[in-house]
Short mmCIF file of C-alpha atoms in Angstrom, two decimals:
data_model
loop_
_atom_site.label_atom_id
_atom_site.label_comp_id
_atom_site.label_asym_id
_atom_site.label_seq_id
_atom_site.Cartn_x
_atom_site.Cartn_y
_atom_site.Cartn_z
CA MET C 1 -10.25 -1.71 -55.68
CA SER C 2 -8.76 1.76 -55.52
CA SER C 3 -4.98 2.26 -55.53
CA ILE C 4 -2.78 4.95 -54.04
CA LYS C 5 -2.53 6.42 -57.54
CA ASP C 6 -6.34 6.74 -57.66
CA VAL C 7 -6.26 8.59 -54.32
CA ALA C 8 -3.56 10.98 -55.56
CA LYS C 9 -5.48 11.70 -58.78
CA HIS C 10 -8.79 12.19 -56.93
CA ALA C 11 -7.20 14.58 -54.43
CA GLY C 12 -5.18 16.38 -57.08
CA VAL C 13 -1.85 15.77 -55.35
CA GLY C 14 1.28 13.71 -55.97
CA LEU C 15 1.91 10.15 -54.81
CA GLY C 16 4.51 11.38 -52.31
CA THR C 17 1.97 13.63 -50.63
CA VAL C 18 -0.49 10.75 -50.22
CA SER C 19 2.29 8.59 -48.78
CA ARG C 20 3.24 11.29 -46.26
CA VAL C 21 -0.38 11.59 -45.12
CA LEU C 22 -0.70 7.81 -44.75
CA ASN C 23 2.51 7.67 -42.71
CA GLY C 24 1.40 10.49 -40.42
CA GLU C 25 4.22 12.85 -41.40
CA GLU C 26 3.85 16.49 -40.44
CA LYS C 27 5.25 18.07 -43.63
CA VAL C 28 1.77 18.39 -45.13
CA SER C 29 -0.57 21.37 -44.77
CA GLU C 30 -3.89 20.77 -43.04
CA GLU C 31 -5.77 21.73 -46.21
CA THR C 32 -3.86 19.20 -48.30
CA ARG C 33 -4.13 16.53 -45.60
CA GLU C 34 -7.91 16.96 -45.55
CA LYS C 35 -8.08 16.64 -49.37
CA VAL C 36 -6.21 13.34 -49.20
CA LEU C 37 -8.27 11.99 -46.31
CA ARG C 38 -11.48 12.95 -48.14
CA ALA C 39 -10.31 11.13 -51.26
CA ILE C 40 -9.48 8.05 -49.17
CA ARG C 41 -12.97 8.04 -47.68
CA GLU C 42 -14.75 8.64 -50.98
CA LEU C 43 -12.78 5.95 -52.81
CA ASP C 44 -12.92 3.57 -49.82
CA TYR C 45 -9.16 3.09 -50.19
CA LYS C 46 -7.68 0.22 -48.13
CA ARG C 47 -3.97 0.27 -47.45
CA ASN C 48 -2.00 -2.89 -48.19
CA SER C 49 -0.48 -3.49 -44.75
CA LEU C 50 1.69 -6.38 -46.01
CA ALA C 51 3.28 -4.18 -48.66
CA VAL C 52 3.81 -1.40 -46.14
CA SER C 53 5.46 -3.85 -43.76
CA PHE C 54 7.75 -5.08 -46.53
CA ARG C 55 8.78 -1.56 -47.55
CA LYS C 56 9.44 -0.52 -43.99
CA LYS C 57 11.09 -3.84 -43.18
CA GLU C 58 8.65 -4.38 -40.32
CA ASN C 59 7.94 -8.05 -39.81
CA LYS C 60 5.73 -7.77 -36.74
CA ILE C 61 7.96 -10.40 -35.15
CA VAL C 62 9.66 -10.20 -31.76
CA ALA C 63 12.20 -12.65 -30.35
CA LEU C 64 12.32 -13.77 -26.73
CA LEU C 65 15.66 -15.16 -25.56
CA VAL C 66 15.56 -17.28 -22.41
CA PRO C 67 18.11 -19.74 -20.99
CA VAL C 68 15.61 -22.64 -20.93
CA ILE C 69 11.89 -22.86 -21.58
CA ASP C 70 11.15 -25.81 -19.25
CA HIS C 71 11.60 -23.59 -16.20
CA PRO C 72 8.54 -22.36 -14.28
CA PHE C 73 9.51 -18.68 -14.34
CA PHE C 74 10.60 -18.55 -17.99
CA ALA C 75 7.64 -20.62 -19.20
CA LYS C 76 5.13 -18.35 -17.48
CA PHE C 77 7.01 -15.23 -18.59
CA ALA C 78 6.94 -16.44 -22.21
CA TYR C 79 3.20 -17.15 -21.99
CA TYR C 80 2.36 -13.57 -21.03
CA VAL C 81 4.86 -12.07 -23.49
CA GLU C 82 3.23 -13.99 -26.35
CA ASP C 83 -0.24 -12.97 -25.18
CA GLU C 84 0.65 -9.28 -25.00
CA LEU C 85 2.41 -9.33 -28.37
CA ASP C 86 -0.58 -11.05 -29.97
CA LYS C 87 -2.85 -8.28 -28.67
CA ASN C 88 -0.62 -5.81 -30.50
CA GLY C 89 -0.47 -7.75 -33.77
CA TYR C 90 2.99 -9.25 -33.27
CA SER C 91 4.22 -12.82 -33.43
CA LEU C 92 6.82 -14.35 -31.11
CA ILE C 93 9.94 -16.42 -31.70
CA ILE C 94 11.35 -18.11 -28.58
CA SER C 95 15.00 -19.13 -28.43
CA SER C 96 16.15 -21.34 -25.56
CA SER C 97 19.86 -20.65 -25.50
CA GLN C 98 21.48 -21.74 -22.25
CA SER C 99 23.65 -24.41 -23.84
CA ARG C 100 24.39 -22.50 -27.07
CA GLN C 101 25.23 -18.82 -26.91
CA SER C 102 25.54 -18.96 -30.69
CA LYS C 103 21.72 -19.03 -30.84
CA GLU C 104 21.62 -15.64 -29.13
CA TYR C 105 24.25 -14.21 -31.48
CA ALA C 106 22.26 -15.50 -34.44
CA MET C 107 19.14 -13.71 -33.18
CA ILE C 108 21.08 -10.48 -32.65
CA GLU C 109 22.21 -10.71 -36.28
CA LYS C 110 18.57 -11.15 -37.33
CA LEU C 111 17.74 -7.99 -35.38
CA LYS C 112 20.54 -6.05 -37.09
CA LYS C 113 19.25 -7.19 -40.48
CA LYS C 114 15.69 -6.31 -39.39
CA ASP C 115 14.50 -9.89 -39.82
CA VAL C 116 12.98 -9.45 -36.36
CA ASP C 117 11.73 -6.12 -35.04
CA GLY C 118 12.99 -6.44 -31.47
CA ILE C 119 14.33 -8.73 -28.76
CA ILE C 120 13.39 -9.33 -25.13
CA PHE C 121 16.52 -10.61 -23.40
CA VAL C 122 16.71 -12.98 -20.42
CA THR C 123 20.30 -14.13 -20.69
CA HIS C 124 23.21 -15.34 -18.59
CA TYR C 125 25.75 -14.00 -21.11
CA ASP C 126 27.49 -10.65 -21.49
CA TYR C 127 27.00 -8.48 -24.58
CA ARG C 128 28.80 -5.28 -23.66
CA ASN C 129 30.59 -5.21 -27.02
CA GLU C 130 27.43 -5.59 -29.10
CA GLU C 131 26.14 -2.00 -28.65
CA LEU C 132 22.62 -3.32 -28.13
CA SER C 133 21.36 0.15 -27.25
CA LYS C 134 21.27 0.95 -30.98
CA TYR C 135 18.47 -1.56 -31.49
CA PRO C 136 15.00 -2.31 -30.05
CA VAL C 137 16.07 -4.48 -27.11
CA VAL C 138 14.63 -4.82 -23.62
CA SER C 139 16.33 -6.83 -20.89
CA VAL C 140 14.84 -8.59 -17.89
CA ASP C 141 16.94 -8.14 -14.72
CA ARG C 142 20.25 -8.03 -16.65
CA HIS C 143 22.21 -4.79 -17.15
CA PHE C 144 23.57 -3.75 -20.55
CA ASP C 145 24.86 -0.29 -21.42
CA ASN C 146 21.90 2.04 -22.11
CA VAL C 147 19.50 -0.87 -22.67
CA PRO C 148 16.16 -0.56 -20.84
CA PHE C 149 15.34 -3.34 -18.41
CA VAL C 150 12.44 -4.45 -16.24
CA THR C 151 12.81 -6.06 -12.85
CA SER C 152 11.12 -6.61 -9.51
CA ASN C 153 12.22 -4.90 -6.30
CA ASN C 154 14.72 -7.67 -5.57
CA TYR C 155 16.52 -5.98 -2.69
CA ASP C 156 13.57 -4.75 -0.63
CA SER C 157 11.53 -7.92 -1.01
CA SER C 158 14.57 -10.08 -0.16
CA VAL C 159 15.13 -8.03 2.99
CA LEU C 160 11.56 -8.87 4.04
CA ALA C 161 12.19 -12.57 3.47
CA CYS C 162 15.47 -12.59 5.41
CA GLU C 163 14.04 -10.54 8.27
CA TRP C 164 11.19 -13.04 8.48
CA LEU C 165 13.70 -15.89 8.94
CA VAL C 166 15.33 -13.98 11.78
CA SER C 167 11.95 -13.21 13.36
CA GLU C 168 11.17 -16.94 13.28
CA GLY C 169 14.16 -17.54 15.55
CA CYS C 170 16.67 -18.67 12.90
CA ARG C 171 20.29 -17.96 13.80
CA LYS C 172 22.20 -20.13 11.30
CA ILE C 173 20.84 -18.84 8.00
CA ALA C 174 22.34 -19.57 4.58
CA TYR C 175 21.87 -17.98 1.17
CA LEU C 176 21.68 -20.29 -1.84
CA GLY C 177 21.62 -18.89 -5.37
CA GLY C 178 23.12 -18.77 -8.84
CA LYS C 179 25.29 -16.13 -10.50
CA THR C 180 25.09 -14.79 -14.03
CA LEU C 181 28.02 -13.76 -16.21
CA VAL C 182 26.50 -10.30 -16.64
CA GLU C 183 25.52 -7.76 -13.98
CA SER C 184 22.01 -8.58 -12.85
CA GLU C 185 19.37 -7.36 -10.41
CA VAL C 186 19.16 -10.96 -9.21
CA MET C 187 22.38 -10.37 -7.26
CA GLU C 188 20.46 -7.86 -5.13
CA ARG C 189 18.98 -10.90 -3.37
CA GLU C 190 22.38 -11.91 -2.04
CA ARG C 191 23.19 -8.30 -1.11
CA ALA C 192 19.97 -8.05 0.87
CA TYR C 193 20.76 -11.31 2.68
CA ARG C 194 24.21 -10.07 3.66
CA ALA C 195 22.80 -6.76 4.90
CA VAL C 196 20.27 -8.49 7.16
CA MET C 197 22.87 -10.90 8.56
CA GLN C 198 25.18 -7.98 9.35
CA ARG C 199 22.35 -6.03 10.97
CA HIS C 200 21.68 -8.90 13.38
CA GLY C 201 25.30 -9.93 13.90
CA LEU C 202 24.75 -13.35 12.28
CA GLU C 203 27.23 -15.42 10.28
CA GLU C 204 27.04 -15.06 6.50
CA ILE C 205 26.83 -18.47 4.85
CA VAL C 206 26.72 -18.03 1.09
CA LYS C 207 26.63 -20.69 -1.61
CA CYS C 208 26.33 -18.72 -4.85
CA GLU C 209 27.91 -19.96 -8.07
CA VAL C 210 27.61 -19.77 -11.84
CA VAL C 211 25.44 -22.77 -12.59
CA LYS C 212 23.29 -23.87 -15.52
CA HIS C 213 19.60 -24.52 -15.01
CA GLY C 214 19.28 -28.21 -14.24
CA GLY C 215 22.72 -28.40 -12.63
CA GLU C 216 21.84 -27.09 -9.16
CA GLN C 217 21.77 -30.43 -7.30
CA PRO C 218 25.49 -30.50 -6.33
CA MET C 219 25.22 -27.00 -4.81
CA VAL C 220 22.36 -28.11 -2.57
CA GLU C 221 24.19 -31.25 -1.46
CA GLU C 222 27.38 -29.29 -0.75
CA LEU C 223 25.54 -26.69 1.33
CA PHE C 224 24.03 -29.29 3.65
CA SER C 225 27.28 -31.26 3.80
CA GLU C 226 29.28 -28.19 4.83
CA HIS C 227 26.65 -26.78 7.23
CA GLN C 228 24.65 -29.50 8.93
CA ASP C 229 23.25 -27.23 11.64
CA LEU C 230 21.37 -24.77 9.43
CA ASP C 231 18.04 -23.60 10.78
CA GLY C 232 17.16 -21.22 7.94
CA ILE C 233 17.81 -20.77 4.21
CA PHE C 234 16.99 -17.94 1.82
CA VAL C 235 16.92 -19.34 -1.73
CA SER C 236 17.11 -17.33 -4.96
CA GLY C 237 14.63 -19.44 -6.93
CA ASP C 238 12.04 -22.23 -7.02
CA THR C 239 14.24 -24.87 -8.63
CA MET C 240 16.74 -24.88 -5.77
CA THR C 241 13.91 -24.69 -3.24
CA ASN C 242 12.39 -27.88 -4.63
CA LEU C 243 15.80 -29.57 -4.45
CA ILE C 244 16.14 -28.49 -0.81
CA PHE C 245 12.74 -29.98 -0.05
CA GLU C 246 13.73 -33.27 -1.73
CA HIS C 247 17.00 -33.38 0.21
CA CYS C 248 15.23 -32.70 3.51
CA GLU C 249 12.62 -35.39 2.84
CA LYS C 250 15.40 -37.88 2.10
CA CYS C 251 17.38 -36.92 5.21
CA GLY C 252 14.45 -36.60 7.61
CA ILE C 253 14.78 -32.84 8.10
CA ASP C 254 11.36 -31.40 8.86
CA ILE C 255 10.33 -28.19 7.07
CA PRO C 256 9.39 -25.89 8.76
CA GLU C 257 9.93 -27.38 12.23
CA LYS C 258 13.70 -27.92 11.97
CA LEU C 259 14.45 -25.76 8.94
CA LYS C 260 12.75 -22.54 7.87
CA VAL C 261 12.94 -21.73 4.15
CA ALA C 262 12.15 -18.52 2.26
CA SER C 263 12.37 -18.55 -1.52
CA TYR C 264 12.31 -16.04 -4.37
CA ASP C 265 9.85 -16.45 -7.31
CA GLY C 266 7.06 -18.59 -5.85
CA VAL C 267 5.80 -19.79 -9.25
CA GLN C 268 5.63 -23.44 -8.22
CA ILE C 269 5.44 -22.99 -4.46
CA LYS C 270 2.14 -21.07 -4.37
CA THR C 271 0.24 -24.01 -5.90
CA GLY C 272 2.35 -26.99 -4.76
CA ASP C 273 2.91 -29.07 -1.64
CA LEU C 274 5.24 -26.44 -0.15
CA LYS C 275 2.79 -23.53 -0.09
CA ASP C 276 2.02 -23.92 3.63
CA LYS C 277 5.59 -24.73 4.63
CA ILE C 278 7.78 -22.23 2.81
CA ALA C 279 7.60 -18.45 2.73
CA TYR C 280 8.29 -16.87 -0.63
CA VAL C 281 8.70 -13.67 -2.59
CA GLU C 282 6.15 -13.78 -5.39
CA GLN C 283 7.38 -11.99 -8.50
CA PRO C 284 4.76 -10.11 -10.57
CA ILE C 285 5.50 -12.23 -13.63
CA GLU C 286 2.48 -11.18 -15.67
CA GLN C 287 3.16 -7.48 -15.08
CA LEU C 288 6.88 -7.92 -15.83
CA SER C 289 6.05 -9.68 -19.10
CA ARG C 290 3.51 -7.15 -20.29
CA LYS C 291 5.67 -4.20 -19.25
CA ALA C 292 8.66 -5.63 -21.15
CA VAL C 293 6.49 -5.88 -24.28
CA ASP C 294 5.10 -2.37 -23.80
CA ILE C 295 8.59 -0.87 -23.52
CA LEU C 296 9.89 -2.87 -26.48
CA LEU C 297 7.04 -1.79 -28.78
CA LYS C 298 7.69 1.83 -27.83
CA LYS C 299 11.37 1.30 -28.67
CA ILE C 300 10.41 -0.16 -32.03
CA LYS C 301 8.36 2.99 -32.72
CA GLY C 302 11.31 5.17 -31.75
CA GLU C 303 9.74 6.52 -28.56
CA ASP C 304 11.69 7.38 -25.43
CA VAL C 305 11.48 4.80 -22.64
CA PRO C 306 12.84 4.64 -19.07
CA LEU C 307 16.13 2.83 -18.58
CA LYS C 308 14.95 1.00 -15.45
CA THR C 309 11.44 -0.13 -14.56
CA VAL C 310 10.90 -1.71 -11.13
CA LEU C 311 7.71 -3.57 -10.19
CA ASP C 312 6.78 -4.62 -6.68
CA ALA C 313 7.07 -8.24 -5.64
CA LYS C 314 4.96 -9.60 -2.76
CA PHE C 315 6.29 -11.44 0.27
CA VAL C 316 4.01 -14.32 1.29
CA ARG C 317 4.58 -16.03 4.63
CA TYR C 318 2.67 -18.57 6.69
CA ASP C 319 1.56 -18.10 10.30
CA ALA C 320 2.10 -20.35 13.29
CA LYS C 321 -0.73 -22.66 12.11
CA GLY C 322 1.01 -23.25 8.80
CA GLU C 323 -1.42 -21.03 6.92
CA GLN C 324 -0.36 -18.27 4.53
CA ALA C 325 -0.46 -14.75 5.91
#
């Protein structure tokens, strides 16, 4: 098997010149480049990709940080991220870090040491002091200084959902959602709700708190306890929507006859028992996942990428017969 030394000798150039040609550097004349490429072909030289990776400290490993993995949105997001990375020759490490922020800090340290090549962030925590923009990092929904992020058109699609509730005759409409500790596009859902309520002169009823995934039940119970005459709810995610459905079943509140519900995400709703009873904003999860990977790999290569990438979500409603429209 030929070595890089054999290529250099055959082409009549130094080892450094062969290395520059192999790495695609421009500081080589076309004549010399052609000599090296001809030698590579004639000797059938095969580059040792593992050795190259070691020298460049490229591990072909990307980390995905999510609050929890047993959540319909995060699980599906992770599936498509792994699939897209695999297509590009990368492996994936998933860190579920809701209960331990230290796991996220540990992964950031791995990134700084180049033990992982990049990170896709879906976090509830704030990292303004970490200067993440220096490293290959892509965020989903969350805002960090000069860190690219991907998101869906939260505001516009939420407006459609809230306007639908009004068009259905709802006049006592609440917003139910969770807050993050870092600025996030998710909060555009609440802003859209407030804008629609103001436009129609309706009362703003907001139950929006910092809550861990799995701890949403008390918020749902409190909302119905404090406002027993609700006729509409816009919910920020599937988990709370399912809890609302369970509460209504227990209390004999008919959905959608007595209570109209519109939800963001739609991961579970579109295939479950609620699909003909609840309207929802369906996020383009596959596209979000693959776009996050695409941007991250470009960052790893040192290419310029947009700071904000917005993909369109789809509002799905049902008609008077209970069928989706």
